[in-house]
PDB file of C-alpha atoms and ligand atoms in Angstrom:
ATOM      1  CA  MET A 168     -28.371   2.603   0.444  1.00 78.00           C
ATOM      2  CA  SER A 169     -25.340   4.200  -1.640  1.00 90.00           C
ATOM      3  CA  ALA A 170     -23.461   1.934  -4.051  1.00 95.00           C
ATOM      4  CA  ILE A 171     -20.421   2.543  -2.092  1.00 97.00           C
ATOM      5  CA  VAL A 172     -21.713   1.757   1.159  1.00 97.00           C
ATOM      6  CA  LYS A 173     -23.220  -1.218  -0.140  1.00 97.00           C
ATOM      7  CA  ASN A 174     -19.838  -2.127  -1.786  1.00 98.00           C
ATOM      8  CA  LEU A 175     -18.276  -2.022   1.216  1.00 97.00           C
ATOM      9  CA  SER A 176     -20.577  -3.786   3.518  1.00 97.00           C
ATOM     10  CA  GLU A 177     -20.377  -6.670   0.795  1.00 97.00           C
ATOM     11  CA  LEU A 178     -16.498  -6.541   1.266  1.00 97.00           C
ATOM     12  CA  LYS A 179     -16.490  -6.469   4.842  1.00 96.00           C
ATOM     13  CA  LYS A 180     -18.754  -9.583   5.277  1.00 96.00           C
ATOM     14  CA  GLN A 181     -16.299 -11.581   3.122  1.00 95.00           C
ATOM     15  CA  ILE A 182     -12.992 -10.660   4.426  1.00 96.00           C
ATOM     16  CA  SER A 183     -11.899 -11.540   8.453  1.00 95.00           C
ATOM     17  CA  ASN A 184     -11.195  -8.695  10.857  1.00 94.00           C
ATOM     18  CA  GLU A 185      -7.634  -9.677  10.618  1.00 96.00           C
ATOM     19  CA  VAL A 186      -7.372  -8.375   7.041  1.00 98.00           C
ATOM     20  CA  THR A 187      -7.283  -4.425   6.816  1.00 98.00           C
ATOM     21  CA  LEU A 188      -9.031  -2.916   4.165  1.00 98.00           C
ATOM     22  CA  ILE A 189      -7.630  -0.102   2.262  1.00 98.00           C
ATOM     23  CA  ALA A 190     -10.328   1.771   0.117  1.00 98.00           C
ATOM     24  CA  VAL A 191      -8.148   3.161  -3.012  1.00 98.00           C
ATOM     25  CA  SER A 192      -9.794   6.507  -3.529  1.00 98.00           C
ATOM     26  CA  LYS A 193      -7.643   7.401  -6.662  1.00 98.00           C
ATOM     27  CA  THR A 194      -9.460   9.488  -9.321  1.00 96.00           C
ATOM     28  CA  HIS A 195     -12.528   9.727  -7.390  1.00 97.00           C
ATOM     29  CA  PRO A 196     -13.774  12.968  -5.633  1.00 97.00           C
ATOM     30  CA  VAL A 197     -13.665  13.807  -1.765  1.00 98.00           C
ATOM     31  CA  GLU A 198     -17.690  13.050  -2.119  1.00 97.00           C
ATOM     32  CA  LYS A 199     -17.180   9.858  -2.308  1.00 97.00           C
ATOM     33  CA  ILE A 200     -14.353   9.382   0.558  1.00 98.00           C
ATOM     34  CA  LYS A 201     -16.797  11.342   2.730  1.00 98.00           C
ATOM     35  CA  GLU A 202     -19.581   8.189   2.173  1.00 98.00           C
ATOM     36  CA  ALA A 203     -17.205   5.742   2.810  1.00 98.00           C
ATOM     37  CA  TYR A 204     -16.284   7.482   5.907  1.00 98.00           C
ATOM     38  CA  ALA A 205     -19.479   8.010   7.356  1.00 97.00           C
ATOM     39  CA  PHE A 206     -19.686   4.043   6.812  1.00 97.00           C
ATOM     40  CA  GLY A 207     -16.743   3.676   9.140  1.00 97.00           C
ATOM     41  CA  GLN A 208     -14.160   3.257   6.506  1.00 98.00           C
ATOM     42  CA  ARG A 209     -11.200   5.034   8.039  1.00 98.00           C
ATOM     43  CA  HIS A 210      -7.879   3.612   5.518  1.00 98.00           C
ATOM     44  CA  PHE A 211      -8.005   5.301   1.993  1.00 98.00           C
ATOM     45  CA  GLY A 212      -4.772   4.706  -0.394  1.00 98.00           C
ATOM     46  CA  GLU A 213      -3.734   7.216  -3.304  1.00 98.00           C
ATOM     47  CA  ASN A 214      -1.141   6.679  -5.597  1.00 97.00           C
ATOM     48  CA  LYS A 215      -0.318  10.082  -6.296  1.00 98.00           C
ATOM     49  CA  VAL A 216       0.905  12.540  -4.300  1.00 98.00           C
ATOM     50  CA  GLN A 217      -0.497  15.750  -5.544  1.00 98.00           C
ATOM     51  CA  GLU A 218      -3.937  14.116  -5.536  1.00 98.00           C
ATOM     52  CA  LEU A 219      -3.266  12.913  -1.869  1.00 98.00           C
ATOM     53  CA  THR A 220      -2.351  16.260  -0.861  1.00 98.00           C
ATOM     54  CA  ALA A 221      -5.268  17.973  -2.474  1.00 98.00           C
ATOM     55  CA  LYS A 222      -7.695  15.962  -0.900  1.00 98.00           C
ATOM     56  CA  GLN A 223      -6.203  15.266   2.898  1.00 98.00           C
ATOM     57  CA  PRO A 224      -7.154  18.765   4.224  1.00 98.00           C
ATOM     58  CA  GLN A 225     -10.561  18.573   3.002  1.00 98.00           C
ATOM     59  CA  LEU A 226     -11.318  15.440   4.840  1.00 98.00           C
ATOM     60  CA  PRO A 227     -11.087  14.350   8.455  1.00 98.00           C
ATOM     61  CA  ALA A 228      -8.135  14.090  10.531  1.00 98.00           C
ATOM     62  CA  ASP A 229      -8.678  10.636  12.060  1.00 98.00           C
ATOM     63  CA  ILE A 230      -8.066   9.169   8.037  1.00 98.00           C
ATOM     64  CA  ASN A 231      -5.270   6.802   7.552  1.00 98.00           C
ATOM     65  CA  TRP A 232      -3.590   7.687   4.263  1.00 99.00           C
ATOM     66  CA  HIS A 233      -1.713   5.208   2.844  1.00 99.00           C
ATOM     67  CA  LEU A 234       0.559   6.141  -0.316  1.00 98.00           C
ATOM     68  CA  ILE A 235       0.366   3.207  -2.816  1.00 98.00           C
ATOM     69  CA  GLY A 236       1.978   4.306  -5.873  1.00 97.00           C
ATOM     70  CA  HIS A 237       5.709   5.006  -6.711  1.00 96.00           C
ATOM     71  CA  LEU A 238       6.787   7.691  -4.634  1.00 97.00           C
ATOM     72  CA  GLN A 239       9.715  10.012  -5.988  1.00 97.00           C
ATOM     73  CA  THR A 240      12.236  11.073  -3.278  1.00 98.00           C
ATOM     74  CA  ASN A 241      11.645  15.165  -4.077  1.00 98.00           C
ATOM     75  CA  LYS A 242       7.734  14.669  -3.282  1.00 98.00           C
ATOM     76  CA  VAL A 243       8.304  13.251   0.086  1.00 98.00           C
ATOM     77  CA  LYS A 244       8.359  16.207   1.843  1.00 98.00           C
ATOM     78  CA  TYR A 245       4.466  16.762   1.079  1.00 98.00           C
ATOM     79  CA  ILE A 246       3.231  13.955   2.726  1.00 98.00           C
ATOM     80  CA  ALA A 247       5.512  13.265   5.196  1.00 98.00           C
ATOM     81  CA  PRO A 248       3.562  15.466   8.034  1.00 98.00           C
ATOM     82  CA  PHE A 249       0.486  13.438   8.055  1.00 98.00           C
ATOM     83  CA  VAL A 250       0.806  10.174   5.505  1.00 98.00           C
ATOM     84  CA  SER A 251       0.227   6.952   7.743  1.00 98.00           C
ATOM     85  CA  LEU A 252       2.266   4.154   5.564  1.00 99.00           C
ATOM     86  CA  ILE A 253       3.526   4.290   2.548  1.00 98.00           C
ATOM     87  CA  HIS A 254       3.839   0.990   0.446  1.00 98.00           C
ATOM     88  CA  SER A 255       5.935   1.609  -2.138  1.00 98.00           C
ATOM     89  CA  VAL A 256       9.499   2.082  -0.556  1.00 98.00           C
ATOM     90  CA  ASP A 257      11.610   0.446  -3.490  1.00 97.00           C
ATOM     91  CA  SER A 258      15.216   1.782  -2.765  1.00 96.00           C
ATOM     92  CA  PHE A 259      17.399   2.809   0.336  1.00 97.00           C
ATOM     93  CA  LYS A 260      17.565   6.033  -0.968  1.00 97.00           C
ATOM     94  CA  LEU A 261      14.167   6.740  -0.718  1.00 98.00           C
ATOM     95  CA  LEU A 262      13.683   5.212   2.954  1.00 98.00           C
ATOM     96  CA  GLN A 263      16.909   8.197   3.888  1.00 98.00           C
ATOM     97  CA  GLU A 264      14.779  10.957   2.107  1.00 98.00           C
ATOM     98  CA  ILE A 265      11.507   9.700   4.209  1.00 98.00           C
ATOM     99  CA  ASN A 266      13.644   9.424   7.489  1.00 98.00           C
ATOM    100  CA  LYS A 267      15.105  12.993   6.718  1.00 98.00           C
ATOM    101  CA  GLN A 268      11.669  14.080   6.354  1.00 98.00           C
ATOM    102  CA  ALA A 269       9.969  12.567   9.046  1.00 98.00           C
ATOM    103  CA  GLN A 270      12.666  13.778  11.504  1.00 98.00           C
ATOM    104  CA  LYS A 271      11.584  17.487  10.433  1.00 98.00           C
ATOM    105  CA  CYS A 272       8.053  16.366  11.398  1.00 98.00           C
ATOM    106  CA  ASN A 273       9.336  14.818  14.369  1.00 98.00           C
ATOM    107  CA  ARG A 274       7.361  11.402  13.389  1.00 98.00           C
ATOM    108  CA  ILE A 275       8.167   8.181  13.049  1.00 98.00           C
ATOM    109  CA  ILE A 276       7.047   7.300   9.351  1.00 98.00           C
ATOM    110  CA  ASN A 277       5.785   3.488   8.688  1.00 98.00           C
ATOM    111  CA  CYS A 278       6.774   1.748   5.479  1.00 98.00           C
ATOM    112  CA  LEU A 279       6.958  -1.327   3.381  1.00 98.00           C
ATOM    113  CA  LEU A 280       9.096  -2.419   0.847  1.00 98.00           C
ATOM    114  CA  GLN A 281       7.708  -3.076  -2.306  1.00 98.00           C
ATOM    115  CA  ILE A 282       8.408  -6.348  -4.211  1.00 97.00           C
ATOM    116  CA  TYR A 283       8.835  -6.936  -7.537  1.00 96.00           C
ATOM    117  CA  ILE A 284       6.843 -10.370  -8.360  1.00 93.00           C
ATOM    118  CA  ALA A 285       4.643  -9.705 -11.294  1.00 88.00           C
ATOM    119  CA  ASP A 286       5.789 -10.868 -15.127  1.00 83.00           C
ATOM    120  CA  GLU A 287       5.361  -7.156 -16.152  1.00 79.00           C
ATOM    121  CA  GLU A 288       8.269  -4.631 -16.942  1.00 74.00           C
ATOM    122  CA  THR A 289       6.352  -1.720 -15.909  1.00 69.00           C
ATOM    123  CA  LYS A 290       6.013  -2.340 -12.246  1.00 70.00           C
ATOM    124  CA  PHE A 291       8.664  -1.059  -9.867  1.00 85.00           C
ATOM    125  CA  GLY A 292      10.124  -3.084  -6.844  1.00 95.00           C
ATOM    126  CA  LEU A 293      12.741  -4.570  -5.290  1.00 96.00           C
ATOM    127  CA  SER A 294      13.970  -8.098  -5.853  1.00 95.00           C
ATOM    128  CA  PHE A 295      13.990 -10.944  -2.789  1.00 97.00           C
ATOM    129  CA  GLU A 296      17.765 -10.322  -2.694  1.00 97.00           C
ATOM    130  CA  GLU A 297      17.490  -6.861  -2.722  1.00 97.00           C
ATOM    131  CA  ALA A 298      15.314  -6.691  -0.128  1.00 98.00           C
ATOM    132  CA  THR A 299      17.034  -8.962   1.794  1.00 98.00           C
ATOM    133  CA  LEU A 300      20.197  -6.597   1.791  1.00 98.00           C
ATOM    134  CA  LEU A 301      18.379  -3.939   2.961  1.00 98.00           C
ATOM    135  CA  LEU A 302      16.650  -5.645   5.812  1.00 98.00           C
ATOM    136  CA  LYS A 303      20.171  -6.482   7.305  1.00 97.00           C
ATOM    137  CA  SER A 304      22.118  -3.532   6.414  1.00 97.00           C
ATOM    138  CA  GLU A 305      23.768  -1.692   9.069  1.00 97.00           C
ATOM    139  CA  GLU A 306      22.870   1.547   7.391  1.00 97.00           C
ATOM    140  CA  LEU A 307      18.904   0.722   7.920  1.00 97.00           C
ATOM    141  CA  LYS A 308      19.350   0.640  11.738  1.00 96.00           C
ATOM    142  CA  GLN A 309      20.807   4.667  11.753  1.00 97.00           C
ATOM    143  CA  LEU A 310      17.291   5.704   9.930  1.00 98.00           C
ATOM    144  CA  THR A 311      15.505   6.037  13.189  1.00 98.00           C
ATOM    145  CA  ASN A 312      12.439   8.075  12.003  1.00 98.00           C
ATOM    146  CA  ILE A 313      11.368   5.384   9.916  1.00 98.00           C
ATOM    147  CA  ARG A 314       9.807   1.855  10.569  1.00 98.00           C
ATOM    148  CA  VAL A 315       9.636  -0.756   8.182  1.00 98.00           C
ATOM    149  CA  VAL A 316       6.872  -3.052   9.271  1.00 98.00           C
ATOM    150  CA  GLY A 317       6.255  -5.190   6.091  1.00 98.00           C
ATOM    151  CA  LEU A 318       6.140  -6.168   2.348  1.00 98.00           C
ATOM    152  CA  MET A 319       3.594  -4.764  -0.449  1.00 98.00           C
ATOM    153  CA  GLY A 320       3.638  -6.751  -3.951  1.00 97.00           C
ATOM    154  CA  MET A 321       1.441  -6.252  -7.059  1.00 96.00           C
ATOM    155  CA  ALA A 322       0.319  -9.750  -9.232  1.00 95.00           C
ATOM    156  CA  THR A 323       0.828  -9.825 -12.820  1.00 94.00           C
ATOM    157  CA  ASN A 324      -2.176  -8.011 -14.844  1.00 93.00           C
ATOM    158  CA  THR A 325      -3.732 -11.579 -15.888  1.00 94.00           C
ATOM    159  CA  ASP A 326      -6.620 -13.497 -15.880  1.00 94.00           C
ATOM    160  CA  ASP A 327      -4.402 -16.383 -15.152  1.00 96.00           C
ATOM    161  CA  ASP A 328      -5.495 -17.183 -11.563  1.00 97.00           C
ATOM    162  CA  GLU A 329      -3.036 -20.070 -10.957  1.00 97.00           C
ATOM    163  CA  GLN A 330      -0.287 -17.143 -12.368  1.00 96.00           C
ATOM    164  CA  ILE A 331      -1.617 -14.699  -9.733  1.00 97.00           C
ATOM    165  CA  ARG A 332      -1.682 -17.027  -6.964  1.00 98.00           C
ATOM    166  CA  LYS A 333       1.754 -18.690  -7.554  1.00 97.00           C
ATOM    167  CA  GLU A 334       3.260 -15.182  -7.402  1.00 97.00           C
ATOM    168  CA  PHE A 335       1.294 -14.348  -4.353  1.00 98.00           C
ATOM    169  CA  LYS A 336       2.761 -17.475  -2.962  1.00 98.00           C
ATOM    170  CA  THR A 337       6.156 -16.741  -4.018  1.00 98.00           C
ATOM    171  CA  LEU A 338       6.062 -13.237  -1.618  1.00 98.00           C
ATOM    172  CA  LYS A 339       4.174 -15.148   1.198  1.00 98.00           C
ATOM    173  CA  ARG A 340       7.256 -17.636   1.158  1.00 98.00           C
ATOM    174  CA  TYR A 341       9.715 -14.711   0.950  1.00 98.00           C
ATOM    175  CA  TYR A 342       7.868 -12.872   3.676  1.00 98.00           C
ATOM    176  CA  ASP A 343       8.159 -15.804   6.310  1.00 98.00           C
ATOM    177  CA  GLN A 344      11.855 -16.090   5.673  1.00 98.00           C
ATOM    178  CA  ALA A 345      12.291 -12.024   6.153  1.00 98.00           C
ATOM    179  CA  VAL A 346      10.178 -12.232   9.202  1.00 98.00           C
ATOM    180  CA  LYS A 347      13.446 -14.324  10.440  1.00 97.00           C
ATOM    181  CA  ILE A 348      15.725 -11.915   9.738  1.00 96.00           C
ATOM    182  CA  TYR A 349      13.714  -8.462  10.459  1.00 97.00           C
ATOM    183  CA  PRO A 350      11.183  -9.864  13.382  1.00 97.00           C
ATOM    184  CA  SER A 351       9.020  -6.212  12.891  1.00 95.00           C
ATOM    185  CA  LEU A 352       7.535  -7.200   9.716  1.00 98.00           C
ATOM    186  CA  THR A 353       4.062  -7.820  10.700  1.00 98.00           C
ATOM    187  CA  ILE A 354       2.140  -6.622   7.305  1.00 98.00           C
ATOM    188  CA  LEU A 355       1.822  -8.164   4.089  1.00 98.00           C
ATOM    189  CA  SER A 356       0.064  -5.843   1.415  1.00 98.00           C
ATOM    190  CA  MET A 357      -1.352  -7.687  -1.544  1.00 98.00           C
ATOM    191  CA  GLY A 358      -4.609  -8.048  -3.124  1.00 98.00           C
ATOM    192  CA  MET A 359      -6.600  -5.426  -5.412  1.00 98.00           C
ATOM    193  CA  SER A 360     -10.434  -5.700  -6.489  1.00 97.00           C
ATOM    194  CA  SER A 361      -9.549  -8.338  -9.355  1.00 96.00           C
ATOM    195  CA  ASP A 362      -7.712 -10.710  -7.172  1.00 97.00           C
ATOM    196  CA  TYR A 363      -7.720  -9.754  -3.178  1.00 98.00           C
ATOM    197  CA  MET A 364      -9.664 -13.249  -2.213  1.00 97.00           C
ATOM    198  CA  LEU A 365      -6.559 -15.072  -3.653  1.00 97.00           C
ATOM    199  CA  ALA A 366      -4.330 -12.632  -1.654  1.00 98.00           C
ATOM    200  CA  ILE A 367      -6.221 -13.394   1.413  1.00 98.00           C
ATOM    201  CA  GLU A 368      -6.323 -17.213   0.504  1.00 98.00           C
ATOM    202  CA  GLU A 369      -2.366 -16.898   0.367  1.00 98.00           C
ATOM    203  CA  GLY A 370      -1.630 -14.956   3.257  1.00 98.00           C
ATOM    204  CA  SER A 371      -2.163 -11.113   2.866  1.00 98.00           C
ATOM    205  CA  THR A 372      -2.786  -9.166   5.900  1.00 98.00           C
ATOM    206  CA  MET A 373      -3.844  -5.716   4.023  1.00 98.00           C
ATOM    207  CA  ILE A 374      -5.835  -5.446   0.673  1.00 98.00           C
ATOM    208  CA  ARG A 375      -6.054  -2.320  -1.292  1.00 98.00           C
ATOM    209  CA  VAL A 376      -9.462  -2.307  -3.355  1.00 98.00           C
ATOM    210  CA  GLY A 377     -10.416   0.684  -5.149  1.00 98.00           C
ATOM    211  CA  SER A 378     -12.964  -0.166  -8.319  1.00 97.00           C
ATOM    212  CA  LYS A 379     -14.961  -2.799  -6.337  1.00 98.00           C
ATOM    213  CA  ILE A 380     -15.735   0.067  -3.862  1.00 98.00           C
ATOM    214  CA  PHE A 381     -15.886   3.181  -6.027  1.00 97.00           C
ATOM    215  CA  GLY A 382     -16.656   1.728  -9.496  1.00 94.00           C
ATOM    216  CA  GLU A 383     -14.838   2.018 -12.571  1.00 90.00           C
ATOM    217  CA  ARG A 384     -12.253   5.059 -12.807  1.00 87.00           C
ATOM    218  CA  ASP A 385     -12.631   7.507 -15.263  1.00 81.00           C
ATOM    219  CA  TYR A 386      -9.231   9.025 -16.804  1.00 79.00           C
ATOM    220  CA  THR A 387     -10.909  10.997 -19.311  1.00 74.00           C
ATOM    221  CA  HIS A 388     -11.199  14.323 -17.672  1.00 61.00           C
TER     222      HIS A 388
HETATM  223  C1  LIG B 214      -5.209   1.625  -8.480  1.00 88.55           C
HETATM  224  C2  LIG B 214      -4.408   0.577  -7.037  1.00 88.55           C
HETATM  225  C3  LIG B 214      -5.104  -0.377  -6.658  1.00 88.55           C
HETATM  226  C4  LIG B 214      -6.569  -0.502  -6.625  1.00 88.55           C
HETATM  227  O1  LIG B 214      -6.683  -1.166  -7.895  1.00 88.55           O
HETATM  228  P1  LIG B 214      -8.399  -1.597  -8.396  1.00 88.55           P
HETATM  229  O2  LIG B 214      -8.040  -2.622  -8.908  1.00 88.55           O
HETATM  230  O3  LIG B 214      -9.023  -0.235  -8.483  1.00 88.55           O
HETATM  231  O4  LIG B 214      -9.009  -2.328  -6.259  1.00 88.55           O
HETATM  232  C5  LIG B 214      -4.187  -1.289  -5.525  1.00 88.55           C
HETATM  233  N1  LIG B 214      -3.237  -1.319  -5.511  1.00 88.55           N
HETATM  234  C6  LIG B 214      -1.991  -0.258  -6.403  1.00 88.55           C
HETATM  235  C7  LIG B 214      -0.783   0.079  -6.015  1.00 88.55           C
HETATM  236  C8  LIG B 214      -3.098   0.563  -6.773  1.00 88.55           C
HETATM  237  O5  LIG B 214      -2.288   1.623  -7.595  1.00 88.55           O
END
């Protein structure tokens, strides 16, 4: 059994069927993605548009591709024809552009609002107040080719489990509020290799796991 298949089957045993596992394949070659695919994995995540559009045509068409990294408006057009879920929507302007490109492809594109929960300057995302304003806005209702189906958050990169748990708890509490004003929210995307068990305990429905499946990433070449 390959390491990837072993890692995947161990992960699958740990998590319930209600939690969707996104295999984050960024920096890893298509051969590795094929190994995971052969084991039955169908959800894959990439954080860069260029890498995603390079890999997608080389792989089976029934893969659900998740864009999990920061997305610039001028790059939406490249992924609009095939992307399954965009996790990183952090502005109304970006939603408008996704809507426009989805319309051109005659598609409805599912999106998550990325919420800023970490104690780090470097992470992207909307504040709770900004997300609420967006979800309540009349303008959002005009965008008929996108569907906001949930929220995504990244915890602080720290060893302090209690801080991570606190951040996930805060996002889950906000999610429960947000569902009341916007009932089509059904997905809460939180948790990565280092913190997915904490995230699930705190109510995550979708985890994004990379290194725990594919091994450490090599950024040197
Ligand atoms: C890379 C990445 C992940 C996966 O990280 P691992 O620590 O390798 O599991 C999850 N979410 C986002 C947004 C990422 O960019």
